[in-house]
CSV table of C-alpha atoms in Angstrom, one decimal:
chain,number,residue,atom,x,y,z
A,1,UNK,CA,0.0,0.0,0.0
A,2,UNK,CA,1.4,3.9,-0.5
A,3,UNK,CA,1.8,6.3,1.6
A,4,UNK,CA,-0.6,8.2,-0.4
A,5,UNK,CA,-3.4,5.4,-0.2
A,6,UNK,CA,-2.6,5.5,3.5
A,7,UNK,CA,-2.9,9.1,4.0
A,8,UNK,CA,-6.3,9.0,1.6
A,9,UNK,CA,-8.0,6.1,4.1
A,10,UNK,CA,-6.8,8.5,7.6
A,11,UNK,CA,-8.5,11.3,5.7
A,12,UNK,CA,-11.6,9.0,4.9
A,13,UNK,CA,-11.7,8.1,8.6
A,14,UNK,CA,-12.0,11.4,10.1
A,15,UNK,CA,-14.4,12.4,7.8
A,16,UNK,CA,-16.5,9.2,8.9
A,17,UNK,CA,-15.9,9.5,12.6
A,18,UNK,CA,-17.1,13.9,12.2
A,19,UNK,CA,-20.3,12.1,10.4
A,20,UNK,CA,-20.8,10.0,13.2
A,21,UNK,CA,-20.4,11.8,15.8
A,22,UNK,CA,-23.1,14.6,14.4
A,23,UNK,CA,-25.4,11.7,13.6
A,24,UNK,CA,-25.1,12.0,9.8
A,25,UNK,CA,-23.4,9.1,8.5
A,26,UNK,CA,-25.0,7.3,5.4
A,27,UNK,CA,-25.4,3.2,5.3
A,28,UNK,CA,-23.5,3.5,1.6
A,29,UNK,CA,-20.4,4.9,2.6
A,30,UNK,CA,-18.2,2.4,4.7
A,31,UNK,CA,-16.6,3.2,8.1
A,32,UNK,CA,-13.0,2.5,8.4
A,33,UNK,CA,-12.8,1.1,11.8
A,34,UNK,CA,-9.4,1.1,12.7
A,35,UNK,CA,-6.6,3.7,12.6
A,36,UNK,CA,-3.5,2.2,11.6
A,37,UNK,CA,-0.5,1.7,14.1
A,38,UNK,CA,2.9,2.6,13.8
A,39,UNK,CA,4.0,-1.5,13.0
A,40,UNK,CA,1.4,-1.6,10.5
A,41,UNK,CA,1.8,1.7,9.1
A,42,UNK,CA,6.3,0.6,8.4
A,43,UNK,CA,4.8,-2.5,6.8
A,44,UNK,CA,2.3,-0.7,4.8
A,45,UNK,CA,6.1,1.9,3.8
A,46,UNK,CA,7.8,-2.0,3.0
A,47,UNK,CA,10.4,-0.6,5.8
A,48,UNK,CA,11.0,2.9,4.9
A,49,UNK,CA,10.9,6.0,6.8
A,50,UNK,CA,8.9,8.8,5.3
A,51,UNK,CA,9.4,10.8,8.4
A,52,UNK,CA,12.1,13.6,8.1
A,53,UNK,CA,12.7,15.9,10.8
A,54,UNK,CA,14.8,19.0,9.3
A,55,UNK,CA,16.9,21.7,11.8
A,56,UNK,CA,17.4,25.3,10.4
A,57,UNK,CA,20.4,26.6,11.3
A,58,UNK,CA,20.1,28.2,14.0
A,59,UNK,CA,18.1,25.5,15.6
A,60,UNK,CA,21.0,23.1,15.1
A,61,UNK,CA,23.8,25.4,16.4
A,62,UNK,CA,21.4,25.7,19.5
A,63,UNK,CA,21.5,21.8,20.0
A,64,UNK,CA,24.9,21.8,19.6
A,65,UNK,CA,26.3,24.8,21.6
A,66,UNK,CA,23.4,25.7,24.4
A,67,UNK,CA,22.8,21.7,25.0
A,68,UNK,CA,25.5,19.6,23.4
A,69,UNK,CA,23.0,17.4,22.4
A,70,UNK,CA,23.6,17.0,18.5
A,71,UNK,CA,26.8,16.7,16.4
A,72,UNK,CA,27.0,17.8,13.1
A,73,UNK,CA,29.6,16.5,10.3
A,74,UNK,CA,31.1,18.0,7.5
A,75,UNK,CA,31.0,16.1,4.0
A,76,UNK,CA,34.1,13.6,4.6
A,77,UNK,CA,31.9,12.7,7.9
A,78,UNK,CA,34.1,15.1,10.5
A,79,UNK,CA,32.4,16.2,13.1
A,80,UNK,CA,32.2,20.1,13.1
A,81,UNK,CA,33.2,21.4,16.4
A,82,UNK,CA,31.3,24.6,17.9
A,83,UNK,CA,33.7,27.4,16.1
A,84,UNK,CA,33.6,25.4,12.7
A,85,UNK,CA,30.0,25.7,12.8
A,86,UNK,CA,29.6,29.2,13.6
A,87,UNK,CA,31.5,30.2,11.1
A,88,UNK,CA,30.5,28.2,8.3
A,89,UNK,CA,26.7,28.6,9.4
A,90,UNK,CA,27.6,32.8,9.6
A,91,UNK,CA,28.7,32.3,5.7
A,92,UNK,CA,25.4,30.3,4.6
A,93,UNK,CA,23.1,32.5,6.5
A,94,UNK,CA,24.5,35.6,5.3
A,95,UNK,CA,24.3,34.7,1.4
A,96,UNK,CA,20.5,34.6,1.9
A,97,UNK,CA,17.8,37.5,0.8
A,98,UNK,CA,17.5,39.9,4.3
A,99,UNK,CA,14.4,41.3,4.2
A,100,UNK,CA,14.4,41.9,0.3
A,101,UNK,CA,17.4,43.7,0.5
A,102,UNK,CA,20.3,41.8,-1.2
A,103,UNK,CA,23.3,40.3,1.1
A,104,UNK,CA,26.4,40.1,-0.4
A,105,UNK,CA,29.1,37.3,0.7
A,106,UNK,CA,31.1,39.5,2.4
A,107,UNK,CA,28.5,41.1,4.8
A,108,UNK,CA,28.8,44.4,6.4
A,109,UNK,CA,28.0,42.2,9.7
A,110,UNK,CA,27.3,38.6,10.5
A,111,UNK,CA,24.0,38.4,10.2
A,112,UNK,CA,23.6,35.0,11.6
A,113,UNK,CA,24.8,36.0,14.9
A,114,UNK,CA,22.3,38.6,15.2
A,115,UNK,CA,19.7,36.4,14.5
A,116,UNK,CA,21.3,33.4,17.1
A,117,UNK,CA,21.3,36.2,19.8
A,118,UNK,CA,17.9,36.8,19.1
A,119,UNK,CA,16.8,32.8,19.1
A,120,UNK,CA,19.0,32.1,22.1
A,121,UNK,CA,17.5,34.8,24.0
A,122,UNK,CA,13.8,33.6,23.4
A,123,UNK,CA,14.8,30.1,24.1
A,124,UNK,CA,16.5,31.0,27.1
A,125,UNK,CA,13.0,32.7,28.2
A,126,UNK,CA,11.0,29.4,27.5
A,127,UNK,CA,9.8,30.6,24.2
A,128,UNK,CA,9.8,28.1,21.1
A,129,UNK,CA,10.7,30.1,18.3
A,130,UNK,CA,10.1,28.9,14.5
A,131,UNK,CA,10.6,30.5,11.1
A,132,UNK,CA,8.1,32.8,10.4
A,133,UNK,CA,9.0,33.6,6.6
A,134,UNK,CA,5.4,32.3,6.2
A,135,UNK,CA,4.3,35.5,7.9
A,136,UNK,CA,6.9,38.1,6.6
A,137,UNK,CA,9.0,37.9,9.7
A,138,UNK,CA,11.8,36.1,11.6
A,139,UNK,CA,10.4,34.4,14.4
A,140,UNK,CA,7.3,33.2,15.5
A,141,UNK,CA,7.0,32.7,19.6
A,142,UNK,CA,5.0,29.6,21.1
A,143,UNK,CA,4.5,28.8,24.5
A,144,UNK,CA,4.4,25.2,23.8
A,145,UNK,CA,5.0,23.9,20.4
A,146,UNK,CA,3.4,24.1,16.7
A,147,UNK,CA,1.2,21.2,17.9
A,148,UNK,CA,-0.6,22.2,21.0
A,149,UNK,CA,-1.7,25.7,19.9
A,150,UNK,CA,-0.6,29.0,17.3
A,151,UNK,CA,1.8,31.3,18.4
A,152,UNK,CA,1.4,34.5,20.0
A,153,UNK,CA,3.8,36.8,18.7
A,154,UNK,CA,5.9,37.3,15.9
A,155,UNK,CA,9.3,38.4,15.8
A,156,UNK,CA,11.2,40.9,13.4
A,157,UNK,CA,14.8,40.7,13.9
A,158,UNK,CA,16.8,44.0,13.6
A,159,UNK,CA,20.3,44.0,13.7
A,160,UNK,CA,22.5,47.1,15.4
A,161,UNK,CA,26.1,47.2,15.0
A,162,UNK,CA,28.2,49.0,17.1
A,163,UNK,CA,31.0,50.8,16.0
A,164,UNK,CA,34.4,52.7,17.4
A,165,UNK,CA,31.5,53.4,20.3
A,166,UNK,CA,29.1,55.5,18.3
A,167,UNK,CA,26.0,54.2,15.9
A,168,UNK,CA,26.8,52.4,12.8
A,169,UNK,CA,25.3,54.5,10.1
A,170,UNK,CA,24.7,51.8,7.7
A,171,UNK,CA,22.9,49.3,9.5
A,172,UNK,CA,20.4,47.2,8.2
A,173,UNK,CA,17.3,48.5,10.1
A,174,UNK,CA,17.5,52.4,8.9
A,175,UNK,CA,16.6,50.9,5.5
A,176,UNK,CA,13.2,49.9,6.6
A,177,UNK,CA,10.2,52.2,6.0
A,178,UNK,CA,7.4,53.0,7.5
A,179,UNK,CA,5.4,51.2,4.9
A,180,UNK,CA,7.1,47.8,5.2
A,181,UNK,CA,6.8,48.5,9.3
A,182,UNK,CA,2.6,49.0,8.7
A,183,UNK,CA,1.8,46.6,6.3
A,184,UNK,CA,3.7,44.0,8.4
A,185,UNK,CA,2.2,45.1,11.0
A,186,UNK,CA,-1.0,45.1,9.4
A,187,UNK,CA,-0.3,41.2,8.5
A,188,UNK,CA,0.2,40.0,12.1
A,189,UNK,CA,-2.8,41.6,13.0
A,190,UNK,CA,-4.6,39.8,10.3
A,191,UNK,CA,-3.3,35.9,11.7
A,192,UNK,CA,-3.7,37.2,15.1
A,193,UNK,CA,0.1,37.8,16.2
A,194,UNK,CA,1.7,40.6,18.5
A,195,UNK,CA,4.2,42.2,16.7
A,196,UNK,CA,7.8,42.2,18.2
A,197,UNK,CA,10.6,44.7,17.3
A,198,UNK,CA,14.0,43.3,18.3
A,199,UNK,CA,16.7,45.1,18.2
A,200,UNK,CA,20.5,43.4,18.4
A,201,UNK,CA,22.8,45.4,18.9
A,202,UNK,CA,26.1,43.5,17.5
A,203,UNK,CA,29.9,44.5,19.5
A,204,UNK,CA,32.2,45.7,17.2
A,205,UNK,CA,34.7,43.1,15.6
A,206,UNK,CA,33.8,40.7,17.7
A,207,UNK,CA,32.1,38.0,15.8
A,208,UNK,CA,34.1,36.5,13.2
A,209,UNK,CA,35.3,33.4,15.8
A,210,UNK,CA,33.0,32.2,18.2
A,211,UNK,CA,33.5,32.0,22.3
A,212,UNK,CA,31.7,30.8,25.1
A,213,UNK,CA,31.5,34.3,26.2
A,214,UNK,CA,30.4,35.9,22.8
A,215,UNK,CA,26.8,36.4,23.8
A,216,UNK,CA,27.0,38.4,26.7
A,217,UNK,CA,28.1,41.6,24.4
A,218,UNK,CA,25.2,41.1,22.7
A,219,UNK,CA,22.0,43.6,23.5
A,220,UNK,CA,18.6,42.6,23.0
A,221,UNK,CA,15.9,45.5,23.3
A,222,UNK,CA,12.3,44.7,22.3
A,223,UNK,CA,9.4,47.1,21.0
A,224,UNK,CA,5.8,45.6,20.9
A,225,UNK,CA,4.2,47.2,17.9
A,226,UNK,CA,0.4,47.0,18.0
A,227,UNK,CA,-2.3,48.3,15.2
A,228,UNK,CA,-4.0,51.4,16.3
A,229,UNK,CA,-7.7,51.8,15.1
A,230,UNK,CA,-9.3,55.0,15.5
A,231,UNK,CA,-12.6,53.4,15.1
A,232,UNK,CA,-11.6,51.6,18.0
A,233,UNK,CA,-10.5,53.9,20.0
A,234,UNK,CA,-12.7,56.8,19.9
């Protein structure tokens, strides 16, 4: 049997259990009594695993730095150690799209540790954070998981670099408008999300190797951003 079939039949038995259970289910259309279990369902797969559980990077460098619980390799099957993958993680981050403004290679700043700060500092606080590219920002926060319930707030990250002790003038967030900050605002509304703000601000030269001690030169300040209606609030 394939997967498919097997997802079709759950399907079909939900649908049948909703009918009964509302009193509505016909004498033509059989009831699929039994849900199938996880032997049945690896014999149904002849012995394969469909199942793939993928980490984005800054997931994985959590695992591996806050609780030494994963090891990652490198193509001839090395295992990375902590700095290896900070850096190499810092170089595929920072080649990606930020905020449809166009990363170079070689960034102004390291974007990915901005962005680690960020996710450390809600995991830290007992917050499961998850991509929220779906919703036009970084993060989304649940108290729980993507399985017990939606989250609650979403997160736009906003890196600050510091530099010779005075405000970099070319940071990333002063290209932002006010545009982009309503109609992103105006989208978490929408899906029912509080807006978060959070600002990084990045030490200067002092990101390109990683320590145990990086993070605590970090800065994390948070604005909660909220839709004002004047209908509303009259």
């Amino acid at each position: 049997m394939s997967l498919e079939k097997i997802t079709v039949d759950r399907r079909k038995h939900r649908r049948e259990k909703k009918k009964l259970d509302k009193g509505e289910h016909s004498a033509d259309l059989p009831i699929v009594n039994e849900i199938y279990s996880s032997s049945e369902l690896l014999e149904m797969a002849e012995g394969k695993d469909y199942e793939c559980y993928q980490l984005d990077l800054l997931e994985a460098f959590f695992l591996v730095f806050a609780l030494n619980a994963l090891e990652i390799s490198d193509t001839s099957q090395k295992v990375m150690s902590i700095s290896e993958c900070w850096s190499r993680f810092a170089f595929y981050y920072s080649c990606r799209s930020y905020h449809g403004l166009e990363s170079t290679i070689d960034p102004p700043f390291n974007l990915f540790s901005a962005h680690y700060a960020a996710y450390h500092y809600y995991r830290s606080l007992g917050w499961v954070p998850k991509n929220g590219a779906k919703f036009g920002v970084d993060f989304v926060l649940y108290q729980t998981g993507p399985k017990f319930r939606h989250a609650d707030f979403a997160v736009v990250v906003l890196p600050h670099r510091l530099q010779d002790n005075k405000d970099n003038k070319d940071n990333k967030d002063n290209n932002h408008t006010w545009k982009w900050l309503l109609g992103l605002n105006r989208v978490c509304t929408q899906v029912k999300k509080t807006l978060i703000l959070c600002y990084v601000t990045v030490p200067a030269n002092n990101e390109a190797t990683f320590s145990k001690t990086l993070l605590k030169n970090y800065k994390i300040q948070e604005i909660i951003l909220k839709r004002w209606s004047a209908e509303k609030n009259r």
